[in-house]
Coordinates of N, CA and C in Angstrom, one line a residue:
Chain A
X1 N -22.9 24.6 -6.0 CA -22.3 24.9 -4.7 C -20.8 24.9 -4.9
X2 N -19.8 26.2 -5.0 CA -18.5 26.2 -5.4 C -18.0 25.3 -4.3
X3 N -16.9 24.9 -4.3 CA -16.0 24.3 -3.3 C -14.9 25.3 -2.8
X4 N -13.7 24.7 -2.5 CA -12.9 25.6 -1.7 C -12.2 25.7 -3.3
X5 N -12.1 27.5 -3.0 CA -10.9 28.1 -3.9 C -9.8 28.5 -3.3
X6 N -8.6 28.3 -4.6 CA -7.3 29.0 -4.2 C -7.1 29.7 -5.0
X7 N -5.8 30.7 -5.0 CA -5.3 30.9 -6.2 C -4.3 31.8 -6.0
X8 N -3.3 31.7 -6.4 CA -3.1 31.1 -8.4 C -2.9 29.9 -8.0
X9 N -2.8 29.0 -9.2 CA -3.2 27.8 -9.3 C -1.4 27.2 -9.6
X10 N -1.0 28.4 -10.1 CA 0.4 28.5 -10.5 C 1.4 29.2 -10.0
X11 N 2.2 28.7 -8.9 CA 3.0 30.8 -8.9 C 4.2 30.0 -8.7
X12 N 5.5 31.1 -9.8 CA 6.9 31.3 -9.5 C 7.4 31.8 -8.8
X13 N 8.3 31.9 -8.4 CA 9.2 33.1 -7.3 C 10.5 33.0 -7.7
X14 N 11.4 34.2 -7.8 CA 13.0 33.4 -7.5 C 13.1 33.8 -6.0
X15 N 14.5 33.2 -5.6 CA 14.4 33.5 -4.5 C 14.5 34.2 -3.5
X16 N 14.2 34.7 -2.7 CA 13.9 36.2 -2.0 C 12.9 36.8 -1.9
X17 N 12.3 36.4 -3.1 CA 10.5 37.2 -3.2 C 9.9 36.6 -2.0
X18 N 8.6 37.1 -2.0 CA 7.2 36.8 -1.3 C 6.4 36.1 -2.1
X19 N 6.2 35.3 -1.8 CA 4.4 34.3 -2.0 C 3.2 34.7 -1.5
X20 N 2.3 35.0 -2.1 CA 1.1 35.1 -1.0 C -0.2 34.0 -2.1
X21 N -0.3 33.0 -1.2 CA -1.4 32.0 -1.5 C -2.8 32.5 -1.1
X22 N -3.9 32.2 -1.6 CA -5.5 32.9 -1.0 C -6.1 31.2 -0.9
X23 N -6.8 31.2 -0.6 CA -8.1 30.6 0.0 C -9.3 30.5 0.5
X24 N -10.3 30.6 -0.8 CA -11.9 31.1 0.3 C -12.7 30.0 0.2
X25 N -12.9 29.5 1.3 CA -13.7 28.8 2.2 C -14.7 27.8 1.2
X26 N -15.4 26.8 1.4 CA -16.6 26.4 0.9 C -17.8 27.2 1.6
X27 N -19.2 27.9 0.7 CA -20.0 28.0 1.6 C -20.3 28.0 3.0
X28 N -20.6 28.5 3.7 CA -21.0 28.2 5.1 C -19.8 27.3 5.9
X29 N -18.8 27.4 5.3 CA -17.6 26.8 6.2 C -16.9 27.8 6.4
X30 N -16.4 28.1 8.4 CA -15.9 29.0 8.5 C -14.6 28.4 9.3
X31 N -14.0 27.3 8.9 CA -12.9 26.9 9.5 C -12.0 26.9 8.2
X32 N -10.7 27.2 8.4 CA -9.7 26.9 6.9 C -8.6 26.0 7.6
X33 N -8.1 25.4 6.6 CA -6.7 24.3 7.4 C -5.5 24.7 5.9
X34 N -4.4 24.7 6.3 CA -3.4 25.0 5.0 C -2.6 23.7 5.2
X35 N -2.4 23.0 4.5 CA -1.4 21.5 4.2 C -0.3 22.1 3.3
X36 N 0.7 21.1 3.3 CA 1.9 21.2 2.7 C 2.4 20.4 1.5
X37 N 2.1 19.9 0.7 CA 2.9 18.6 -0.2 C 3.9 18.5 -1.0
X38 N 5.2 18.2 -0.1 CA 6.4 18.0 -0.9 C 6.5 16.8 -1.7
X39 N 7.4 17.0 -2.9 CA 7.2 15.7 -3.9 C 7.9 14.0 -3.2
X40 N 7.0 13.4 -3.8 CA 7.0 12.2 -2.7 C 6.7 12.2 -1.5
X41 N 6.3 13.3 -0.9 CA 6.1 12.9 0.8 C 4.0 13.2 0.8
X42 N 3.9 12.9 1.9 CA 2.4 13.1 2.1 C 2.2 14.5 2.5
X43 N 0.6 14.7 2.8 CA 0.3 16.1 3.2 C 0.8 16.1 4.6
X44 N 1.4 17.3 4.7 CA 1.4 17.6 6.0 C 0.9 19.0 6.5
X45 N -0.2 18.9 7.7 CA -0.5 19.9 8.5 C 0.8 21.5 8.6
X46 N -0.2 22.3 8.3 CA 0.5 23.7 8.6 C 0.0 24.3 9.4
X47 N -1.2 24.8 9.5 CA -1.8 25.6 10.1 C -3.4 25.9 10.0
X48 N -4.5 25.4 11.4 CA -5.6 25.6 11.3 C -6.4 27.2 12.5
X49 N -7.2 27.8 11.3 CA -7.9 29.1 11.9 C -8.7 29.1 11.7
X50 N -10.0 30.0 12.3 CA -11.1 30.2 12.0 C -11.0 32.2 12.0
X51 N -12.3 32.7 11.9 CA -12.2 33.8 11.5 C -11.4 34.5 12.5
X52 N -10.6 35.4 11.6 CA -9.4 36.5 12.4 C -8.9 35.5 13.9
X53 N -8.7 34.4 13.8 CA -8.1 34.0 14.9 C -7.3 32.0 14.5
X54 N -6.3 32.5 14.9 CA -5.5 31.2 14.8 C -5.3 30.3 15.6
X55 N -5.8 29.1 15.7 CA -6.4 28.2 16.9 C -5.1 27.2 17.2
X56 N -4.4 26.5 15.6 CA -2.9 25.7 16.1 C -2.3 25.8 14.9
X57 N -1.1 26.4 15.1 CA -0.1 26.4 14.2 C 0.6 25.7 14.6
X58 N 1.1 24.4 15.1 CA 1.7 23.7 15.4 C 3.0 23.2 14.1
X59 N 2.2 23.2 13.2 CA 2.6 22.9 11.5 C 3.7 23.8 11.3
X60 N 3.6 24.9 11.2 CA 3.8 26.4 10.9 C 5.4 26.2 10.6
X61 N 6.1 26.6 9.9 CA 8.1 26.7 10.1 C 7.5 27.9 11.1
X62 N 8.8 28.1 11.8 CA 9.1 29.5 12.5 C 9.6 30.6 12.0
X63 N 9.9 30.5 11.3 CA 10.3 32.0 10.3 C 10.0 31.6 8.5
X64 N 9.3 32.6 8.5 CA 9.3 33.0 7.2 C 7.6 33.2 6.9
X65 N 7.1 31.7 7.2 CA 5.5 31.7 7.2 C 4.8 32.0 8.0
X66 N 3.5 32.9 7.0 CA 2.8 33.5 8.3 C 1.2 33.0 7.7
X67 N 0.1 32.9 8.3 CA -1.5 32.9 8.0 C -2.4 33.9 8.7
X68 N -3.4 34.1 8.1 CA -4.2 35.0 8.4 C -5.5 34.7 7.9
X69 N -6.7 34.9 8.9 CA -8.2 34.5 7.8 C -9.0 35.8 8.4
X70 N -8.8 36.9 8.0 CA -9.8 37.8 8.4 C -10.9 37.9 8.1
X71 N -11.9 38.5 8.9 CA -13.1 39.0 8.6 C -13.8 38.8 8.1
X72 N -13.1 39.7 7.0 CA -13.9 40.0 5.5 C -12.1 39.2 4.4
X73 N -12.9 38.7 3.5 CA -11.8 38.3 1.9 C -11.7 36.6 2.3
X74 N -10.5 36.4 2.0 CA -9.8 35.2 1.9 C -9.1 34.6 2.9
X75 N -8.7 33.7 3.0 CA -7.2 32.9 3.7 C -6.1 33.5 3.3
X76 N -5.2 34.0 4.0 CA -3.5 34.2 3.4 C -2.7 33.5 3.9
X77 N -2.0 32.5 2.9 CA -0.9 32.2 3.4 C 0.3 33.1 3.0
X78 N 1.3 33.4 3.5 CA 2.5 34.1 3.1 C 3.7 33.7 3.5
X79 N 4.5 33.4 2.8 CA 6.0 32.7 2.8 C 6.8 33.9 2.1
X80 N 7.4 34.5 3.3 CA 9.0 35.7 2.9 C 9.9 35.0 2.4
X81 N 10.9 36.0 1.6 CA 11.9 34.9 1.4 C 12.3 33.6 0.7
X82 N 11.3 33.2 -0.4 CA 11.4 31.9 -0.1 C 12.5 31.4 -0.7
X83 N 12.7 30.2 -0.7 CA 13.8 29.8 -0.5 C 13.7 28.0 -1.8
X84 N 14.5 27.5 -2.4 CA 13.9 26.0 -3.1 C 13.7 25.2 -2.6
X85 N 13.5 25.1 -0.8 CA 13.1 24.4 -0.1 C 11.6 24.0 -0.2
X86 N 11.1 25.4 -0.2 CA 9.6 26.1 -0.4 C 9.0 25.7 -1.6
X87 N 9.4 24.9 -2.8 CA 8.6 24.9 -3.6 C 7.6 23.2 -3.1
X88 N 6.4 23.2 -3.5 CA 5.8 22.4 -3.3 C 4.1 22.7 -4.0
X89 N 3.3 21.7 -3.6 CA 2.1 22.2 -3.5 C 1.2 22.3 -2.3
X90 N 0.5 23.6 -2.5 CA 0.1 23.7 -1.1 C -1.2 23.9 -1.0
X91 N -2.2 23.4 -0.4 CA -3.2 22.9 -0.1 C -4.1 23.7 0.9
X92 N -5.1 24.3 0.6 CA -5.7 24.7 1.7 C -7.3 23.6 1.5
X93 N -7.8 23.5 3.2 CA -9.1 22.9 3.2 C -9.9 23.7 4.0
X94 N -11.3 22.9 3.8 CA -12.5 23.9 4.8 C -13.5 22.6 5.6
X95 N -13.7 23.3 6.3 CA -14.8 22.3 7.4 C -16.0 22.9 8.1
X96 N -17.0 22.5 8.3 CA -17.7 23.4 8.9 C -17.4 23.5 10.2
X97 N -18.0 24.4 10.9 CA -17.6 24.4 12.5 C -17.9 23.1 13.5
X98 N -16.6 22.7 14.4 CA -16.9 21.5 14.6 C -16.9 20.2 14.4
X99 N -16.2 20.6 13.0 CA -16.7 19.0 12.0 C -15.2 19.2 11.8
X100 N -13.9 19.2 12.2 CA -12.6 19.0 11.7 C -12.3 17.8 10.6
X101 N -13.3 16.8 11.0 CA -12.7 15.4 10.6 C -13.5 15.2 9.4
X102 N -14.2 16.7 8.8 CA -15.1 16.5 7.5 C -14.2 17.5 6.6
X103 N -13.0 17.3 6.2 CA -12.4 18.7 5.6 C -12.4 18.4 4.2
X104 N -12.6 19.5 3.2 CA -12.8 19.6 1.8 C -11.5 20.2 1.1
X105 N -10.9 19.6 0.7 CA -9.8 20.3 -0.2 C -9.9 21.2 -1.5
X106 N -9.0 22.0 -1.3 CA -9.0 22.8 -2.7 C -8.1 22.3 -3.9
X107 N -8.3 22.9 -5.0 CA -7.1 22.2 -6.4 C -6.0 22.2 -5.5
X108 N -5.2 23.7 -4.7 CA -3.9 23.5 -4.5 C -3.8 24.8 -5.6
X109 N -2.3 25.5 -5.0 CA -1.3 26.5 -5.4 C -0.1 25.5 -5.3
X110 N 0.5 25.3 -6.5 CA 2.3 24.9 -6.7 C 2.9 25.9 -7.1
X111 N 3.4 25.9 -5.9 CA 4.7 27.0 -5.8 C 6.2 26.3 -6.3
X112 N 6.7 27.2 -7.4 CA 8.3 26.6 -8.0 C 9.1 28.0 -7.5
X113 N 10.2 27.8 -6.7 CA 10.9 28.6 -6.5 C 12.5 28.7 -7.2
X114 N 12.5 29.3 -8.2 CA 13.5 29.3 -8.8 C 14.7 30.0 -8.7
Chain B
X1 N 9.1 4.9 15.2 CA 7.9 5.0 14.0 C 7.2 5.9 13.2
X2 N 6.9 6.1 12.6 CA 5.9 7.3 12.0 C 4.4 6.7 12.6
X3 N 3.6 7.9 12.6 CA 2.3 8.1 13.0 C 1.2 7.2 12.7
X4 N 1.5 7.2 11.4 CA 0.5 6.7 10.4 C 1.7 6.2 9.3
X5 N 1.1 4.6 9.4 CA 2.1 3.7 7.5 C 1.4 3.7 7.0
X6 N 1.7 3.6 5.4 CA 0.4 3.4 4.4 C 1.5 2.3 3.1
X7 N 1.1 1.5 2.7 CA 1.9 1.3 1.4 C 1.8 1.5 0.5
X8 N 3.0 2.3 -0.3 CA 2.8 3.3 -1.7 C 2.3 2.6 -2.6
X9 N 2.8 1.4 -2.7 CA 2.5 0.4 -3.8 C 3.3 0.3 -5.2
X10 N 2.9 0.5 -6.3 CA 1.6 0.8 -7.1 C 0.9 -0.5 -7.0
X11 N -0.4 -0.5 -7.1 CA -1.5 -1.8 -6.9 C -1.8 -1.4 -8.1
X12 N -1.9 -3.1 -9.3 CA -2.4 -2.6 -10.5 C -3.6 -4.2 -10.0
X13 N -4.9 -4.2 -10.4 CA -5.6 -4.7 -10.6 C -6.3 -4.9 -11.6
X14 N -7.4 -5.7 -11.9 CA -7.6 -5.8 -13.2 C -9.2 -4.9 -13.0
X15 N -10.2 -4.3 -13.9 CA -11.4 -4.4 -13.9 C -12.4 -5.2 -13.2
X16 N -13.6 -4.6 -12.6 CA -14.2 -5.3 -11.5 C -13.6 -5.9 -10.6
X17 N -12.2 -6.1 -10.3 CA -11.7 -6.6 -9.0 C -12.7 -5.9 -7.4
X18 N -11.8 -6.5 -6.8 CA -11.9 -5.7 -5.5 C -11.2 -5.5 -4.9
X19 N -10.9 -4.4 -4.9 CA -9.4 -3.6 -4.1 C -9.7 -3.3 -2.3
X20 N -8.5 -3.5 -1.8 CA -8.5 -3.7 -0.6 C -6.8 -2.6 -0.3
X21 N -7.4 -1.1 0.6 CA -6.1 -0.7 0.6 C -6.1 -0.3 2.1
X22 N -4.8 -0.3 2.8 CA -4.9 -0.4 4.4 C -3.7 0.7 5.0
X23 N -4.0 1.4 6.4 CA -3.1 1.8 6.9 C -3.4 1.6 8.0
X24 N -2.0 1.4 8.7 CA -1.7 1.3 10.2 C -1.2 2.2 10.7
X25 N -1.4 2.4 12.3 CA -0.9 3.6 12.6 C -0.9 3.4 14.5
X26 N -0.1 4.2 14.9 CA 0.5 4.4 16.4 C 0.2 5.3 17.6
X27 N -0.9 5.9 16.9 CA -1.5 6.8 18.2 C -3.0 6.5 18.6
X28 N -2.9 6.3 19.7 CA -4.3 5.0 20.0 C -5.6 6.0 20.5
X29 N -5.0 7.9 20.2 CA -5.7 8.8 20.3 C -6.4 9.1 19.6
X30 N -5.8 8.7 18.4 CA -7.2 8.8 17.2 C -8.4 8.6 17.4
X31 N -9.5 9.1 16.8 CA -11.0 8.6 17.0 C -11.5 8.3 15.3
X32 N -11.1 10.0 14.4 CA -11.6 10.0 13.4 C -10.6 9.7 12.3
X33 N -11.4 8.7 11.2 CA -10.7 8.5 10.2 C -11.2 8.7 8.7
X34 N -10.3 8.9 7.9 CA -11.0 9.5 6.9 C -9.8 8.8 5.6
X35 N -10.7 8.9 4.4 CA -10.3 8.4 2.9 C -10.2 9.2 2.3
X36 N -9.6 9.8 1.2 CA -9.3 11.2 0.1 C -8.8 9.8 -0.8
X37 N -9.0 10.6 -2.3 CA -8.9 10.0 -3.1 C -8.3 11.3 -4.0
X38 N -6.9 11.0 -4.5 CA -6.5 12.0 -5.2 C -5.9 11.6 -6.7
X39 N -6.2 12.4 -7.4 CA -5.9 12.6 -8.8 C -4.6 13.0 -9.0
X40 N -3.5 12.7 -10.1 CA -2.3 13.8 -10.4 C -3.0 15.0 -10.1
X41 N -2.1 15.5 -9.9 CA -2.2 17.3 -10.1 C -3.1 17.8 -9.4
X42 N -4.1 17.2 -8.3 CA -5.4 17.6 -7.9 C -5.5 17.3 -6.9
X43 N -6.2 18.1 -6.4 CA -6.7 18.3 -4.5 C -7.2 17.0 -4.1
X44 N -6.8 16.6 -3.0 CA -7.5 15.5 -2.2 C -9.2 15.4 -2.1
X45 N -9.9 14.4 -2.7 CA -11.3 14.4 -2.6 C -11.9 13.4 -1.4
X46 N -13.0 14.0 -0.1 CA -12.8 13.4 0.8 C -13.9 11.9 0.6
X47 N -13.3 11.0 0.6 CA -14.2 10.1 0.0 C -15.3 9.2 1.5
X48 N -14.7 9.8 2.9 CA -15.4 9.2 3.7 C -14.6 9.5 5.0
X49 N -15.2 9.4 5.8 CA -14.9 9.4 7.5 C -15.8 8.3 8.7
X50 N -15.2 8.3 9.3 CA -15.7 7.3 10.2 C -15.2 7.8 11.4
X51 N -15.6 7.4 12.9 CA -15.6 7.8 14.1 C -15.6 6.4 14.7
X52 N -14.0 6.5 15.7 CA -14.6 5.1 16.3 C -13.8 3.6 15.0
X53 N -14.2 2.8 16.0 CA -14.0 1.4 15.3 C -15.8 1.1 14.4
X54 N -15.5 0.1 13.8 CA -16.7 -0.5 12.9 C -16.4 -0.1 11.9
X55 N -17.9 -1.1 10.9 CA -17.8 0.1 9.4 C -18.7 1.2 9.3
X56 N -18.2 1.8 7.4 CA -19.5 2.4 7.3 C -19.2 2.3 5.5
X57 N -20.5 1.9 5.1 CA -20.4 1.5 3.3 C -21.0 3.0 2.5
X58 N -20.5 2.8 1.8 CA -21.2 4.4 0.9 C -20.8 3.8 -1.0
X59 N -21.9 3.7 -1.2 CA -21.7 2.6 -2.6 C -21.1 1.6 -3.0
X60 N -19.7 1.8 -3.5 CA -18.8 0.7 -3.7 C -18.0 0.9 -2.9
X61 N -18.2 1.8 -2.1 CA -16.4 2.3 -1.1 C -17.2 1.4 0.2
X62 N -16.4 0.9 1.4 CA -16.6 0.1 2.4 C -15.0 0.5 3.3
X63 N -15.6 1.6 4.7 CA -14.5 1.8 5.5 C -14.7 0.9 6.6
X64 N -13.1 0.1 7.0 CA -13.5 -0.6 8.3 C -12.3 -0.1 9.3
X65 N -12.8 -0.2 10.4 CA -11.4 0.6 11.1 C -11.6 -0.6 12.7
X66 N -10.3 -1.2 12.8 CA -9.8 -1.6 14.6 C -9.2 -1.1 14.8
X67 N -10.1 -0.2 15.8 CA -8.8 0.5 16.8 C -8.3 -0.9 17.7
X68 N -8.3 -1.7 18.3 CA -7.7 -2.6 19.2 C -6.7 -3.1 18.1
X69 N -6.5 -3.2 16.3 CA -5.2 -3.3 16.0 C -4.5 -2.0 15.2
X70 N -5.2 -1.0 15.7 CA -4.5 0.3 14.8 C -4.2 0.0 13.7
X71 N -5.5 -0.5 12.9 CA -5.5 -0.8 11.7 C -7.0 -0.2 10.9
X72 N -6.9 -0.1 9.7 CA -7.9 1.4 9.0 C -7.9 0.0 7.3
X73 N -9.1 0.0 7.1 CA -8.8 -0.3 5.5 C -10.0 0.3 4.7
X74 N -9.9 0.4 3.5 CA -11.0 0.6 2.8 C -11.1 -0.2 1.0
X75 N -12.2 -1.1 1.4 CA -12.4 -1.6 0.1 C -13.3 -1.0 -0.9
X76 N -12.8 -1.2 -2.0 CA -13.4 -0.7 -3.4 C -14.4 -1.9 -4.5
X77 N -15.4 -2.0 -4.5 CA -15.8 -3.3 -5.1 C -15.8 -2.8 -6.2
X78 N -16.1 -4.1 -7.8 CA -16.1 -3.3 -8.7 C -15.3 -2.4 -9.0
X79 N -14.6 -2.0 -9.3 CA -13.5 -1.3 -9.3 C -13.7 -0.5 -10.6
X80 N -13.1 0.6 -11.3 CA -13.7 0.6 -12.5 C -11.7 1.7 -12.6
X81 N -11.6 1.7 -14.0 CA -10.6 2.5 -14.3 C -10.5 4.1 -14.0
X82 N -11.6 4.2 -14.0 CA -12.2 5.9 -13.5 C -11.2 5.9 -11.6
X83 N -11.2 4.5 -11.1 CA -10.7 4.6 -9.5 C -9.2 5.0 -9.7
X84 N -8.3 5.0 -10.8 CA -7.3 4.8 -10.7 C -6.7 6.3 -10.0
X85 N -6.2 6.1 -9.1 CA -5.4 7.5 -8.7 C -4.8 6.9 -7.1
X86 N -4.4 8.2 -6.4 CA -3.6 8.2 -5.2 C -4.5 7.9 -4.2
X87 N -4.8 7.2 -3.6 CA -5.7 6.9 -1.9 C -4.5 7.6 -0.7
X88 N -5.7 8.1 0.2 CA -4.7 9.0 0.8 C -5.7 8.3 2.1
X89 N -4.9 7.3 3.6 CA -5.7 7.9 4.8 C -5.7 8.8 5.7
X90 N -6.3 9.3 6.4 CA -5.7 10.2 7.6 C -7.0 10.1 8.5
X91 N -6.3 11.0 9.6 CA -6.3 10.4 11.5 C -6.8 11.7 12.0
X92 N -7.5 11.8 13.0 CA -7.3 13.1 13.9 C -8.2 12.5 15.6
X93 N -7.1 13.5 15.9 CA -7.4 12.7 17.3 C -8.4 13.6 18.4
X94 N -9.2 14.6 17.7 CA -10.7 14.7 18.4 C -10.0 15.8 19.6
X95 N -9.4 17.1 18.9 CA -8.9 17.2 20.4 C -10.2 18.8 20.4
X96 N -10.6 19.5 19.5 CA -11.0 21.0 19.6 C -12.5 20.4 19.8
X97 N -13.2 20.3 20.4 CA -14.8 20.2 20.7 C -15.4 18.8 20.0
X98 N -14.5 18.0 20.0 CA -15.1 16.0 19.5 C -14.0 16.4 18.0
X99 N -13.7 17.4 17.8 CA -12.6 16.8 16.1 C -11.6 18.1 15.9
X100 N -10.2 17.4 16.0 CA -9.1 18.6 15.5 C -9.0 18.3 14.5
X101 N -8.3 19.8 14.3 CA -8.3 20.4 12.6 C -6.7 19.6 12.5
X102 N -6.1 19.0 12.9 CA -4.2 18.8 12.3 C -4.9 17.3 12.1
X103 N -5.3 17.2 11.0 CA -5.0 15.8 10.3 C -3.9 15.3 10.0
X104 N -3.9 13.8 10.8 CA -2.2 12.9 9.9 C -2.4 12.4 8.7
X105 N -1.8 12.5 7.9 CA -2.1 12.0 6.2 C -1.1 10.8 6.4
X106 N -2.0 9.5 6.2 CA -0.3 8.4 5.2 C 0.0 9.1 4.0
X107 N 1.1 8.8 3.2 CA 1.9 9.2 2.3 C 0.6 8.3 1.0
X108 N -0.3 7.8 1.1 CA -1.1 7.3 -0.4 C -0.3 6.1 -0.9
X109 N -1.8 5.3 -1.0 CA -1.2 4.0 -2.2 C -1.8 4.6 -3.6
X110 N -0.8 4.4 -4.5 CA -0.8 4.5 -5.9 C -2.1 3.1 -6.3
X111 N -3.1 3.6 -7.1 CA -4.3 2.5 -7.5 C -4.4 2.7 -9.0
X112 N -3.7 1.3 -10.3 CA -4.3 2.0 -11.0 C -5.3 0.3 -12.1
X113 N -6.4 0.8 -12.1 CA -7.3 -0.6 -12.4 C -7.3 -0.7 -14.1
X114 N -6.9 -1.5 -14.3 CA -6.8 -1.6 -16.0 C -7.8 -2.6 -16.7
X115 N -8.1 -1.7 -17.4 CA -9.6 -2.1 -18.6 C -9.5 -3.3 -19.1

């Protein structure tokens, strides 16, 4: 039974580029959550959706990052711009419907913005 | 305050000990609590949840939670060097149909058990 994927597992940027992070689901989990982990700090919440619809971004910066879990494919995270603020690693999870408080993590995308 | 304390540590123990690691925390909204256990370099693994005060045991792991002291722990018996990594708790306070998706993370105690 795969778990949650991401990928790349690795990405550079200098700065100005675009990021685009993926994330698909565990099996039969149709909820995604994207976390944040700066060095030394804990995970912090970004943004939770379920299919084609975004339930709380509360997490979210206001400019730059955007998410998306359509239909059909993956999770997108996307960070415009980024900036060396941005580098970290970032974390998406999955849960089945309902079950928020059962979330499964993925390896994680470390983003270096150079 | 912050949300949720945890102490970073590092906890070094010896083999077969029994580790005992705790966080406190400030929003009396919480219901669900949960344990991740992380590796360098590697995704959080969810090692357990609970709902509510009480315990609940799952081999050598034992979660106990008071909500009347907004206090969370989880013991490790036996301990083995294989445990060594980051303990991570976190919180959610039940808001989308009995469980929301914005988990509070503590920042993890460093555990590392020596042979």
């Amino acid at each position: 039974n795969a778990g949650v994927m991401q990928n790349p597992r690795h990405l550079v940027r200098r700065r100005g580029q675009e990021a685009r992070l993926r994330c698909s689901p565990m099996k039969g989990h149709s909820h995604v959550y994207w976390y944040r982990q700066l060095p030394e700090e804990g995970l912090k919440f970004m943004v939770y959706l379920q299919k084609e619809n975004i339930i709380d971004e509360s997490g979210m910066p206001k400019e730059r990052f955007s998410a998306e879990f359509p239909k059909e494919g993956p999770s997108i995270l996307r960070i415009q711009q980024v900036v060396r603020g941005d580098s970290a690693a970032y974390f998406c999870a999955s849960s089945p419907a309902g079950r928020g408080y059962e979330q499964y993590f993925g390896p994680g995308t470390r983003l270096t913005v150079t | 305050q912050k949300e949720v304390e945890q102490d970073p540590g590092p906890l070094s123990v010896p083999e077969g000990a029994i580790v005992s690691l705790n966080c406190t925390y400030s929003n009396s909204a919480f219901q669900y609590f949960m344990w991740y256990r992380q590796y360098s370099r590697k995704g959080p693994e969810l090692l357990m949840y609970t709902y509510s005060s009480g315990n609940k045991e799952d081999g050598r792991f034992t979660a106990q939670v008071d909500k009347s002291s907004k206090y969370i722990s989880l013991f490790i018996r036996d301990s083995q060097p294989s445990d060594s990594a980051t303990y991570l708790c976190a919180m959610s306070a039940g808001k989308y149909g009995g469980s929301q998706g914005n988990l509070i993370f503590g920042k993890g105690t460093k555990l590392s058990v020596k042979p």
